[in-house]
Amino acid sequence: MVRHQPLQYYEPQLCLSCLTGIYGCRWKRYQRSHDDTTPWERLWFLLLTFTFGLTLTWLYFWWEVHNDYDEFNWYLYNRMGYWSDWSVPILVTTATAFTYIAGLLVLALCHIVVGQQMNLHWLHKIGLVVILASTVVAMSAVAQLWEDEWEVLLISLQGTSPFLHLGALAAVTMLSWIVAGQFARAERSSSQVTILGTFFTVVFALYLAPLTISSPCIMEKKDLGPKPTLIGHRGAPMLAPEHTLMSFRKALEQKLYGIQADVTISLDGVPFLMHDANLRRTTNVEQVFPELARRPASMLNWTVLQRLNAGQWFLKTDPFWTASSLSPSDHREAQNQSICSLDDLLELAKGNTTLLLNLREPPRDHPFRSSFVNITLETLLRSGFPQHQVMWLPNRQRPFVRKVAPGFQQMAGSKEAVASLRRGHIQWLNLRYTQVSGQELRDYASWNLSVNLYTVNAPWLFSLLWCTGVPSVTSDNSHTLSQVPSPLWIMPPDEYCLMWVTADLISFTLIIGIFVFQNYHLIRWRLGGIRSYNPEQIMLSAAVRRTSRDVSIMKEKLIFSEISDGVEVSDELSMCSDSSYDTYTNSTATPSGPRGGSSHTKTLTDQGGH
């Protein structure tokens, strides 16, 4: 009587199950396949790769513009009519979407490595399309509504490109393992040439990319200029409510070069400090005087303005995510702040710092519309504040201002021809940090013009402008920037060249080693064991890229061939396994039959099962 042994033996393959299950919801063995990926699924892979690059760009952009989050929120406040912090939720959503897309891409690449057919699940396809569409809409909205902000992307690359280059080298070196595997598996020489040519074109382009990198921080340390002076933007708005005495006092404690303030004039002719056109964002006017909430701030009397609280909004909305860091005493002080008059600021700052003053023009029907400049000048001169410590930004009635207060430092808020600037006796330019280049800074310095850039909050941006040679910046984050002892990084050109060449050589050596290893392993497998294979084995070894049906037929031929011939199957056959067969091991049956001979059967390890 013949004793039978099982033909198939299933080994648990948890990693492979998770790989195909998470990517395509193919958790069962029979659902997996080593067939070529269909053209439709290849298209989805290309779309996935494109979405990865797009979301990576958007995430990088949105992370780098955190310097301007407050500006972004203020812009939305003017459009929507209420204050809310949209910047951080957008950042978190973008990071989550990028992580999801990156995870799918890693799973797809793992499918390529193990030779599994890619089959992205329809839920992932929906998520991919939604993320792609959302990213395109977000980028288009920024291009339409916040066009200047894309300049930040180019500026940030001046500070990060040397390190992004190293990251790109590491990524392409790791991808070479997959590319080398595809090269080794390619049947046609034309396919191998295409793979090799495309990959090494990208690699060598990346190796030469530093030739296009220009960063002001790649310089000799001895050529580094002095640290830019700091001007507190509306005081110290991260530590106290903006334009309040507490905010200005916090700025003075940091011993800044200057303080910036926006001056407007009340209905009864009192200059006070307020940035917005109305009082809704920075006071409790909606609770105290709801009927006056949308009225221009300059159309209210000073007695009414004094009754408003100008500090509670800061603790409630926490615009810079810093309110929780206040001490209990600072918390109580912030809660009880009121609107600050120009007289109060002049008394506090006299002899202690420089003032950068900007005037807000009152509405057309304001009783002091034609004389608000005169009233502000009278207030300044009457206070005895040193004229040389006043930086005067308004362009209105500038000749009159120069005549009345010749000691003021005249400042222009836009680029103009040099001849025009000299006729106006301009000593300073006050520009957004995206509006000036390094060459322009050098030109202005040669014309004896100083430049102040606003609003600089991020240490990386401050460091970059320091290396560029900017003499002064306006900042909301002056308490942090004042503690920056030197640029975050500065590298001599020789050191950068050495780092660049060394990184390229290491990457190239690793890539060549990976290609040699992959192909040597293949050659040894295909040629080294050819003497011990029968014809069916050789045919099966060459069928790595054939369909599962063809390979199954060949393996059935191999099994019956070896059973009849009594040939032991080589262990190296396991390298060409497909979804039906992975490895072959020998097992023997109990002798039976009249001749007492031995019969041979095979135990089969199956990935996909029949």
Coordinates of C-alpha atoms in Angstrom, one line a residue:
M1 CA 0.0 0.0 0.0
V2 CA 1.4 3.4 -1.0
R3 CA 1.9 6.0 1.7
H4 CA 1.3 9.5 0.4
Q5 CA 3.0 12.7 1.5
P6 CA 1.6 16.2 0.9
L7 CA 2.7 17.8 -2.3
Q8 CA 2.3 21.4 -1.1
Y9 CA 3.5 23.0 2.1
Y10 CA 2.6 26.6 3.0
E11 CA 5.1 28.7 4.8
P12 CA 3.8 31.8 6.6
Q13 CA 4.9 35.0 4.8
L14 CA 3.8 37.8 7.0
C15 CA 5.9 40.6 5.5
L16 CA 4.8 39.8 2.0
S17 CA 1.2 39.5 3.1
C18 CA 1.4 42.9 4.8
L19 CA 3.1 44.4 1.7
T20 CA 0.5 43.3 -0.8
G21 CA -2.4 43.6 1.7
I22 CA -1.8 47.3 2.6
Y23 CA -1.0 48.3 -0.9
G24 CA -3.7 46.4 -2.8
C25 CA -5.8 44.6 -0.2
R26 CA -4.4 41.2 -1.4
W27 CA -4.0 39.4 1.8
K28 CA -4.5 35.8 0.5
R29 CA -1.8 33.8 -1.3
Y30 CA -3.9 33.1 -4.3
Q31 CA -4.4 36.8 -4.9
R32 CA -0.7 37.5 -5.4
S33 CA 1.1 37.2 -8.7
H34 CA 4.5 37.6 -10.2
D35 CA 3.0 38.6 -13.5
D36 CA 4.2 41.8 -15.1
T37 CA 2.4 44.9 -13.8
T38 CA -0.4 46.0 -16.2
P39 CA 0.1 49.3 -18.2
W40 CA -2.9 50.7 -16.3
E41 CA -1.2 50.0 -12.9
R42 CA 2.1 51.4 -14.2
L43 CA 0.2 54.6 -15.0
W44 CA -1.0 54.8 -11.4
F45 CA 2.6 54.3 -10.2
L46 CA 3.7 57.2 -12.4
L47 CA 0.8 59.3 -11.0
L48 CA 1.8 58.3 -7.5
T49 CA 5.4 59.3 -8.1
F50 CA 4.3 62.7 -9.5
T51 CA 2.1 63.3 -6.5
F52 CA 4.9 62.5 -4.2
G53 CA 7.1 65.1 -5.8
L54 CA 4.3 67.7 -5.8
T55 CA 3.4 67.1 -2.2
L56 CA 7.0 67.2 -1.2
T57 CA 7.4 70.6 -2.9
W58 CA 4.3 71.9 -1.3
L59 CA 5.3 70.6 2.2
Y60 CA 8.8 72.2 1.8
F61 CA 7.3 75.5 0.6
W62 CA 4.7 75.7 3.4
W63 CA 7.4 74.8 6.0
E64 CA 9.7 77.5 4.8
V65 CA 7.1 80.2 4.8
H66 CA 6.4 79.8 8.5
N67 CA 8.3 83.1 8.7
D68 CA 5.1 84.7 7.2
Y69 CA 2.4 82.7 8.9
D70 CA 1.1 85.8 10.8
E71 CA 1.0 87.7 7.5
F72 CA -1.0 84.9 5.9
N73 CA -3.5 84.9 8.7
W74 CA -3.8 88.6 8.6
Y75 CA -4.5 88.5 4.9
L76 CA -7.3 85.9 5.4
Y77 CA -8.7 88.0 8.2
N78 CA -9.1 90.9 5.8
R79 CA -10.8 88.6 3.3
M80 CA -13.0 86.7 5.7
G81 CA -13.7 89.2 8.4
Y82 CA -12.7 87.1 11.4
W83 CA -9.4 86.0 12.8
S84 CA -8.3 82.4 12.8
D85 CA -4.9 80.7 12.6
W86 CA -5.0 78.7 9.3
S87 CA -1.3 78.2 8.9
V88 CA -0.7 75.4 11.4
P89 CA -3.7 73.3 10.3
I90 CA -2.6 73.6 6.7
L91 CA 0.9 72.4 7.7
V92 CA -0.4 69.4 9.7
T93 CA -2.7 68.4 6.8
T94 CA 0.1 68.7 4.3
A95 CA 2.5 66.7 6.4
T96 CA -0.2 64.0 6.9
A97 CA -0.9 63.8 3.2
F98 CA 2.8 63.6 2.3
T99 CA 3.3 60.8 4.8
Y100 CA 0.5 58.9 3.3
I101 CA 1.7 59.3 -0.3
A102 CA 5.3 58.5 0.8
G103 CA 4.1 55.3 2.4
L104 CA 2.3 54.2 -0.7
L105 CA 5.4 55.0 -2.8
V106 CA 7.6 52.9 -0.5
L107 CA 5.2 50.0 -0.7
A108 CA 5.2 50.3 -4.5
L109 CA 9.0 50.2 -4.7
C110 CA 9.0 47.2 -2.4
H111 CA 6.6 45.4 -4.9
I112 CA 9.3 46.1 -7.5
V113 CA 12.1 44.7 -5.3
V114 CA 10.3 41.4 -4.5
G115 CA 8.9 41.0 -8.0
Q116 CA 5.2 41.3 -7.1
Q117 CA 2.6 42.6 -9.4
M118 CA 1.4 46.1 -8.4
N119 CA -2.3 46.5 -8.0
L120 CA -3.2 49.7 -6.1
H121 CA -6.5 49.4 -4.2
W122 CA -9.3 51.6 -5.4
L123 CA -9.5 53.4 -2.0
H124 CA -5.9 54.3 -2.3
K125 CA -6.6 55.5 -5.8
I126 CA -9.3 57.8 -4.6
G127 CA -7.1 59.1 -1.8
L128 CA -4.3 59.7 -4.3
V129 CA -6.5 61.7 -6.7
V130 CA -8.0 63.8 -3.8
I131 CA -4.5 64.7 -2.5
L132 CA -3.2 65.5 -5.9
A133 CA -6.2 67.8 -6.7
S134 CA -6.0 69.4 -3.3
T135 CA -2.3 70.2 -3.7
V136 CA -2.8 71.6 -7.1
V137 CA -5.7 73.8 -5.9
A138 CA -3.6 75.0 -2.9
M139 CA -0.6 75.9 -5.0
S140 CA -2.7 77.7 -7.6
A141 CA -4.4 79.7 -4.8
V142 CA -1.1 80.8 -3.4
A143 CA 0.1 81.7 -6.9
Q144 CA -3.1 83.8 -7.4
L145 CA -3.5 85.4 -4.0
W146 CA 0.0 85.4 -2.5
E147 CA 2.2 85.5 -5.6
D148 CA 5.2 87.2 -3.9
E149 CA 5.4 84.3 -1.5
W150 CA 6.8 82.0 -4.1
E151 CA 10.0 84.1 -4.0
V152 CA 10.5 82.6 -0.5
L153 CA 11.0 79.2 -2.1
L154 CA 13.9 80.5 -4.2
I155 CA 15.4 82.4 -1.2
S156 CA 15.2 79.3 1.1
L157 CA 17.0 77.2 -1.5
Q158 CA 20.0 79.5 -1.1
G159 CA 20.2 78.3 2.5
T160 CA 19.2 74.7 2.1
S161 CA 20.4 73.6 -1.4
P162 CA 23.8 72.3 -0.2
F163 CA 22.1 70.0 2.3
L164 CA 19.2 69.1 -0.1
H165 CA 21.9 68.0 -2.5
L166 CA 23.3 65.5 0.1
G167 CA 19.9 64.2 0.7
A168 CA 19.2 63.7 -3.0
L169 CA 22.5 61.8 -3.3
A170 CA 21.5 59.5 -0.5
A171 CA 18.1 58.9 -2.1
V172 CA 19.4 58.2 -5.6
T173 CA 22.1 55.9 -4.1
M174 CA 19.5 53.8 -2.3
L175 CA 17.3 53.7 -5.4
S176 CA 20.2 52.3 -7.4
W177 CA 19.5 48.9 -5.7
I178 CA 16.1 48.8 -7.4
V179 CA 17.4 50.1 -10.7
A180 CA 20.2 47.5 -10.7
G181 CA 17.7 44.8 -10.0
Q182 CA 15.6 45.9 -12.9
F183 CA 18.7 46.1 -15.1
A184 CA 19.6 42.5 -14.2
R185 CA 16.1 41.2 -14.9
A186 CA 15.7 42.9 -18.2
E187 CA 15.6 40.4 -21.1
R188 CA 16.5 42.7 -24.0
S189 CA 19.7 44.6 -24.4
S190 CA 17.8 47.7 -25.5
S191 CA 15.9 47.7 -22.2
Q192 CA 19.1 47.4 -20.3
V193 CA 20.6 50.3 -22.2
T194 CA 17.5 52.5 -21.6
I195 CA 17.5 51.7 -17.9
L196 CA 21.3 52.3 -17.6
G197 CA 21.3 55.5 -19.7
T198 CA 18.3 57.1 -18.0
F199 CA 19.5 56.4 -14.5
F200 CA 23.1 57.5 -15.0
T201 CA 21.9 60.7 -16.8
V202 CA 20.0 61.6 -13.6
V203 CA 22.9 60.6 -11.4
F204 CA 25.5 62.7 -13.2
A205 CA 23.1 65.6 -13.5
L206 CA 22.8 65.4 -9.7
Y207 CA 26.5 65.2 -9.3
L208 CA 27.0 68.4 -11.2
A209 CA 24.1 70.2 -9.6
P210 CA 26.3 72.1 -7.1
L211 CA 27.7 74.1 -10.1
T212 CA 24.3 75.9 -10.2
I213 CA 24.1 76.4 -6.4
S214 CA 24.8 79.9 -5.2
S215 CA 24.5 80.6 -1.4
P216 CA 25.7 83.8 0.4
C217 CA 26.7 81.6 3.3
I218 CA 29.4 79.9 1.2
M219 CA 32.0 82.4 2.0
E220 CA 35.1 82.9 4.1
K221 CA 34.4 83.6 7.7
K222 CA 36.6 86.7 7.7
D223 CA 34.3 88.2 5.0
L224 CA 31.2 88.0 7.2
G225 CA 29.7 91.4 7.9
P226 CA 28.3 92.7 11.2
K227 CA 25.1 91.2 12.6
P228 CA 22.0 93.0 11.3
T229 CA 20.5 95.4 13.8
L230 CA 17.0 94.5 15.0
I231 CA 13.8 96.7 15.0
G232 CA 10.9 95.4 17.0
H233 CA 7.8 95.1 14.8
R234 CA 5.0 96.9 16.8
G235 CA 7.1 96.2 19.9
A236 CA 7.6 92.6 20.8
P237 CA 4.3 91.0 19.6
M238 CA 5.3 87.5 20.4
L239 CA 5.6 88.4 24.1
A240 CA 2.8 90.9 24.5
P241 CA -0.2 92.4 22.6
E242 CA 1.1 94.4 19.7
H243 CA 1.2 98.2 19.9
T244 CA 0.7 98.3 23.7
L245 CA 3.0 99.7 26.4
M246 CA 3.8 96.2 27.5
S247 CA 4.9 95.2 24.0
F248 CA 7.2 98.2 23.7
R249 CA 8.6 97.7 27.2
K250 CA 9.4 94.0 26.3
A251 CA 11.2 95.3 23.2
L252 CA 13.3 97.8 25.2
E253 CA 14.3 95.1 27.6
Q254 CA 16.0 93.3 24.7
K255 CA 18.1 96.5 23.9
L256 CA 17.0 96.5 20.3
Y257 CA 18.2 99.1 17.8
G258 CA 14.7 100.4 17.3
I259 CA 10.9 100.0 17.5
Q260 CA 8.5 100.2 14.7
A261 CA 5.0 101.7 15.2
D262 CA 2.0 102.6 13.1
V263 CA 0.5 105.9 14.0
T264 CA -3.1 107.0 13.3
I265 CA -5.2 109.9 14.6
S266 CA -8.4 109.9 16.6
L267 CA -11.5 111.8 15.7
D268 CA -10.6 114.5 18.2
G269 CA -7.0 114.8 17.0
V270 CA -5.0 112.5 19.4
P271 CA -2.3 110.4 17.7
F272 CA -2.4 106.7 18.8
L273 CA -0.9 103.4 17.7
M274 CA -3.0 101.0 15.6
H275 CA -2.2 98.9 12.6
D276 CA -5.6 97.7 11.4
A277 CA -8.2 100.0 9.9
N278 CA -10.7 99.0 12.5
L279 CA -10.6 97.7 16.1
R280 CA -12.2 94.3 15.8
R281 CA -9.0 92.2 15.8
T282 CA -7.0 93.8 18.6
T283 CA -9.6 95.1 21.0
N284 CA -12.9 94.1 22.6
V285 CA -14.9 96.6 20.7
E286 CA -17.5 94.0 19.6
Q287 CA -18.4 93.4 23.3
V288 CA -18.3 96.9 24.6
F289 CA -19.5 98.9 21.5
P290 CA -20.8 96.4 19.0
E291 CA -22.3 99.2 16.9
L292 CA -18.8 100.7 16.5
A293 CA -17.1 97.5 15.6
R294 CA -16.8 98.1 11.9
R295 CA -16.2 101.8 12.1
P296 CA -12.7 103.0 11.2
A297 CA -10.5 103.3 14.4
S298 CA -9.7 106.9 13.5
M299 CA -13.4 107.8 13.5
L300 CA -13.7 107.3 17.3
N301 CA -12.8 109.8 20.0
W302 CA -9.8 109.1 22.3
T303 CA -12.1 108.9 25.3
V304 CA -13.9 106.0 23.6
L305 CA -10.7 104.3 22.6
Q306 CA -9.3 104.5 26.1
R307 CA -12.3 102.4 27.4
L308 CA -11.3 99.4 25.2
N309 CA -9.2 96.5 26.2
A310 CA -6.3 95.8 23.9
G311 CA -4.8 92.7 25.5
Q312 CA -7.5 90.0 26.0
W313 CA -7.5 89.2 22.2
F314 CA -3.8 88.2 22.4
L315 CA -4.5 85.6 25.1
K316 CA -7.6 84.4 23.4
T317 CA -6.3 84.0 19.8
D318 CA -2.7 83.4 20.7
P319 CA -1.5 84.5 17.2
F320 CA 2.1 83.3 17.6
W321 CA 1.5 80.3 19.8
T322 CA 3.4 82.0 22.6
A323 CA 0.8 83.0 25.1
S324 CA 1.2 79.8 27.1
S325 CA 4.8 80.7 27.8
L326 CA 4.0 83.9 29.6
S327 CA 4.6 84.0 33.3
P328 CA 1.6 84.6 35.6
S329 CA 2.5 88.2 36.1
D330 CA 2.9 88.8 32.4
H331 CA -0.4 87.0 31.8
R332 CA -2.2 89.4 34.1
E333 CA -0.4 92.4 32.6
A334 CA -1.3 91.4 29.1
Q335 CA -4.9 91.0 30.1
N336 CA -5.2 94.6 31.2
Q337 CA -3.5 96.4 28.3
S338 CA -5.2 99.4 26.7
I339 CA -4.6 101.3 23.4
C340 CA -1.3 103.2 23.5
S341 CA -1.0 106.8 22.5
L342 CA 2.0 108.3 20.7
D343 CA 2.7 110.4 23.7
D344 CA 3.0 107.3 25.9
L345 CA 5.4 105.6 23.5
L346 CA 7.6 108.7 23.2
E347 CA 7.8 109.0 27.0
L348 CA 8.8 105.4 27.3
A349 CA 11.4 105.3 24.5
K350 CA 13.0 108.7 24.8
G351 CA 16.7 108.3 24.8
N352 CA 16.5 104.5 24.8
T353 CA 15.9 103.5 21.2
T354 CA 15.2 104.6 17.7
L355 CA 11.6 104.9 16.4
L356 CA 10.6 103.8 13.0
L357 CA 7.2 105.6 12.4
N358 CA 4.7 104.9 9.7
L359 CA 1.5 107.0 9.5
R360 CA -2.0 105.6 8.6
E361 CA -4.0 108.1 6.5
P362 CA -7.4 108.8 8.0
P363 CA -10.7 108.5 5.9
R364 CA -11.7 111.3 3.6
D365 CA -14.4 112.7 5.9
H366 CA -12.0 112.8 8.9
P367 CA -11.7 116.3 10.3
F368 CA -7.9 116.1 10.5
R369 CA -7.2 114.4 7.2
S370 CA -5.3 117.4 5.8
S371 CA -3.3 118.1 9.0
F372 CA -2.6 114.7 10.6
V373 CA 1.0 114.9 9.5
N374 CA 1.4 118.3 11.2
I375 CA -0.3 117.0 14.4
T376 CA 2.1 114.0 14.5
L377 CA 5.1 116.2 14.0
E378 CA 4.0 118.6 16.7
T379 CA 3.6 115.7 19.1
L380 CA 7.1 114.4 18.3
L381 CA 8.8 117.8 18.6
R382 CA 6.9 118.7 21.8
S383 CA 8.0 115.5 23.5
G384 CA 11.7 116.4 23.1
F385 CA 12.4 113.0 21.5
P386 CA 15.9 113.2 19.7
Q387 CA 15.3 113.8 16.0
H388 CA 18.2 111.7 14.9
Q389 CA 16.5 108.7 16.6
V390 CA 13.4 109.0 14.4
M391 CA 13.2 107.1 11.1
W392 CA 10.4 108.8 9.1
L393 CA 8.7 106.4 6.6
P394 CA 5.7 108.4 5.2
N395 CA 6.2 109.9 1.8
R396 CA 3.5 112.5 2.2
Q397 CA 4.7 116.1 2.7
R398 CA 8.3 114.9 2.9
P399 CA 9.8 118.4 2.0
F400 CA 7.8 120.0 4.7
V401 CA 8.9 117.3 7.2
R402 CA 12.5 117.8 6.3
K403 CA 12.1 121.5 6.9
V404 CA 10.4 121.2 10.2
A405 CA 12.5 118.3 11.5
P406 CA 15.8 118.2 9.6
G407 CA 17.3 115.7 12.0
F408 CA 14.9 112.9 11.1
Q409 CA 16.3 109.9 9.2
Q410 CA 14.3 109.9 6.0
M411 CA 13.2 106.4 4.9
A412 CA 11.6 105.3 1.6
G413 CA 9.2 102.4 1.4
S414 CA 9.8 101.4 -2.2
K415 CA 12.6 101.1 -4.8
E416 CA 13.3 104.3 -6.7
A417 CA 16.0 105.6 -9.0
V418 CA 19.1 106.7 -7.2
A419 CA 18.7 110.3 -8.4
S420 CA 15.2 110.4 -7.0
L421 CA 16.3 109.0 -3.6
R422 CA 19.1 111.6 -3.4
R423 CA 16.8 114.5 -4.2
G424 CA 14.6 113.3 -1.3
H425 CA 17.6 113.1 1.0
I426 CA 16.7 109.4 1.6
Q427 CA 19.0 107.6 3.9
W428 CA 17.1 104.3 4.4
L429 CA 15.1 101.9 2.3
N430 CA 12.4 99.9 4.0
L431 CA 11.6 96.8 1.8
R432 CA 10.1 93.4 2.1
Y433 CA 12.9 90.8 2.3
T434 CA 11.8 89.3 -1.0
Q435 CA 12.2 92.5 -2.9
V436 CA 16.0 92.9 -2.9
S437 CA 18.9 90.9 -4.1
G438 CA 22.5 90.7 -2.9
Q439 CA 23.7 92.7 -5.8
E440 CA 21.2 95.4 -5.1
L441 CA 22.3 95.5 -1.5
R442 CA 25.9 96.1 -2.6
D443 CA 24.8 98.8 -5.0
Y444 CA 22.8 100.6 -2.3
A445 CA 25.8 100.4 0.1
S446 CA 28.0 102.0 -2.6
W447 CA 25.4 104.9 -2.8
N448 CA 25.5 105.3 0.9
L449 CA 22.0 104.0 1.4
S450 CA 21.1 101.6 4.2
V451 CA 18.4 98.9 3.8
N452 CA 16.0 97.6 6.4
L453 CA 14.0 94.5 5.5
Y454 CA 10.7 93.3 7.0
T455 CA 9.3 91.1 8.5
V456 CA 12.1 88.6 9.4
N457 CA 11.2 86.1 12.1
A458 CA 12.8 82.7 11.2
P459 CA 16.4 82.2 12.3
W460 CA 17.3 80.6 9.0
L461 CA 16.2 83.7 7.1
F462 CA 17.9 86.0 9.5
S463 CA 21.2 84.0 9.0
L464 CA 20.8 84.1 5.3
L465 CA 20.3 87.9 5.3
W466 CA 23.2 88.2 7.7
C467 CA 25.5 86.5 5.2
T468 CA 24.1 88.6 2.4
G469 CA 25.1 91.8 4.2
V470 CA 21.7 93.2 5.2
P471 CA 22.3 96.0 7.8
S472 CA 18.9 96.0 9.6
V473 CA 15.7 93.9 9.8
T474 CA 12.3 94.4 11.4
S475 CA 11.1 91.3 13.3
D476 CA 8.2 90.0 15.4
N477 CA 10.7 87.5 16.9
S478 CA 13.4 89.9 18.1
H479 CA 13.7 88.1 21.4
T480 CA 14.9 85.0 19.6
L481 CA 17.0 86.6 16.9
S482 CA 18.8 88.8 19.4
Q483 CA 20.2 85.5 20.9
V484 CA 21.6 84.2 17.6
P485 CA 25.4 84.6 17.9
S486 CA 26.3 83.8 14.3
P487 CA 24.7 82.5 11.1
L488 CA 23.3 79.0 11.4
W489 CA 25.9 77.8 9.0
I490 CA 28.8 79.3 7.1
M491 CA 31.2 77.3 4.9
P492 CA 34.4 78.4 3.1
P493 CA 34.2 77.6 -0.7
D494 CA 37.1 75.1 -0.4
E495 CA 35.4 73.1 2.3
Y496 CA 32.1 73.1 0.3
C497 CA 34.0 71.8 -2.8
L498 CA 35.6 69.1 -0.8
M499 CA 32.3 68.1 0.7
W500 CA 30.6 68.1 -2.7
V501 CA 33.3 66.0 -4.4
T502 CA 33.6 63.5 -1.5
A503 CA 29.9 63.0 -1.4
D504 CA 29.8 62.4 -5.2
L505 CA 32.6 59.9 -5.1
I506 CA 31.1 58.0 -2.2
S507 CA 27.8 57.8 -4.0
F508 CA 29.3 56.8 -7.3
T509 CA 31.4 54.0 -5.6
L510 CA 28.3 52.6 -3.8
I511 CA 26.2 52.7 -7.0
I512 CA 28.9 50.9 -9.1
G513 CA 29.3 48.3 -6.3
I514 CA 25.6 47.7 -6.2
F515 CA 25.4 47.2 -9.9
V516 CA 28.4 44.8 -9.9
F517 CA 27.0 42.8 -7.0
Q518 CA 23.5 42.5 -8.6
N519 CA 24.9 41.4 -11.9
Y520 CA 27.6 39.1 -10.5
H521 CA 25.0 37.3 -8.5
L522 CA 22.9 36.9 -11.6
I523 CA 25.7 35.7 -13.7
R524 CA 26.9 33.2 -11.1
W525 CA 23.3 31.9 -10.8
R526 CA 22.7 31.6 -14.5
L527 CA 26.1 30.3 -15.6
G528 CA 27.7 28.7 -12.5
G529 CA 25.0 26.1 -12.0
I530 CA 24.3 25.3 -15.7
R531 CA 26.1 22.0 -15.6
S532 CA 23.9 20.5 -12.9
Y533 CA 20.6 21.7 -14.5
N534 CA 18.6 19.6 -16.9
P535 CA 17.0 21.4 -20.0
E536 CA 13.8 22.1 -18.2
Q537 CA 15.7 23.8 -15.4
I538 CA 17.6 26.0 -17.8
M539 CA 14.3 27.0 -19.5
L540 CA 12.8 27.8 -16.2
S541 CA 15.7 29.9 -15.1
A542 CA 15.3 32.0 -18.3
A543 CA 11.6 32.5 -17.6
V544 CA 11.9 34.9 -14.7
R545 CA 9.7 37.5 -16.6
R546 CA 7.2 35.1 -18.1
T547 CA 3.6 34.8 -17.0
S548 CA 2.6 32.6 -14.1
R549 CA 0.8 30.1 -16.5
D550 CA 4.0 29.5 -18.6
V551 CA 6.2 29.1 -15.6
S552 CA 3.8 26.7 -13.9
I553 CA 3.7 24.5 -17.0
M554 CA 7.6 24.5 -17.0
K555 CA 7.7 23.6 -13.3
E556 CA 5.3 20.8 -13.8
K557 CA 7.6 19.4 -16.5
L558 CA 10.5 19.8 -14.2
I559 CA 8.8 17.9 -11.4
F560 CA 7.9 14.9 -13.5
S561 CA 11.3 15.0 -15.2
E562 CA 13.1 14.7 -12.0
I563 CA 10.7 12.1 -10.5
S564 CA 11.4 9.8 -13.4
D565 CA 15.1 10.5 -13.5
G566 CA 15.7 10.5 -9.8
V567 CA 17.5 13.8 -10.0
E568 CA 17.7 16.0 -6.9
V569 CA 16.5 19.6 -7.5
S570 CA 19.1 22.3 -6.8
D571 CA 18.5 24.7 -4.1
E572 CA 19.3 27.6 -6.5
L573 CA 16.0 27.0 -8.3
S574 CA 14.3 28.9 -5.5
M575 CA 15.6 32.2 -7.0
C576 CA 13.2 32.0 -9.9
S577 CA 10.0 31.1 -8.0
D578 CA 6.7 32.7 -8.9
S579 CA 3.3 33.0 -7.2
S580 CA 2.7 29.2 -7.4
Y581 CA 6.2 27.8 -6.4
D582 CA 9.0 29.1 -4.2
T583 CA 11.4 26.3 -3.1
Y584 CA 11.7 22.6 -3.6
T585 CA 12.9 20.2 -0.9
N586 CA 13.4 16.5 -1.1
S587 CA 11.3 14.0 0.8
T588 CA 11.0 10.2 0.4
A589 CA 8.2 7.7 0.7
T590 CA 8.1 4.3 2.4
P591 CA 9.1 1.5 0.0
S592 CA 6.2 -0.2 -1.5
G593 CA 5.2 -2.4 -4.4
P594 CA 6.2 -5.8 -5.4
R595 CA 9.8 -4.8 -6.3
G596 CA 10.3 -3.1 -3.0
G597 CA 11.7 0.0 -4.8
S598 CA 11.5 3.5 -3.4
S599 CA 9.3 6.2 -4.9
H600 CA 10.2 9.9 -4.7
T601 CA 7.9 12.8 -4.0
K602 CA 8.5 16.6 -3.5
T603 CA 7.4 18.9 -0.8
L604 CA 6.4 22.3 -2.3
T605 CA 6.5 25.7 -0.6
D606 CA 3.8 27.8 -2.2
Q607 CA 3.4 31.6 -2.2
G608 CA 0.1 31.8 -4.1
G609 CA -1.3 28.2 -3.9
H610 CA -3.4 26.5 -6.6

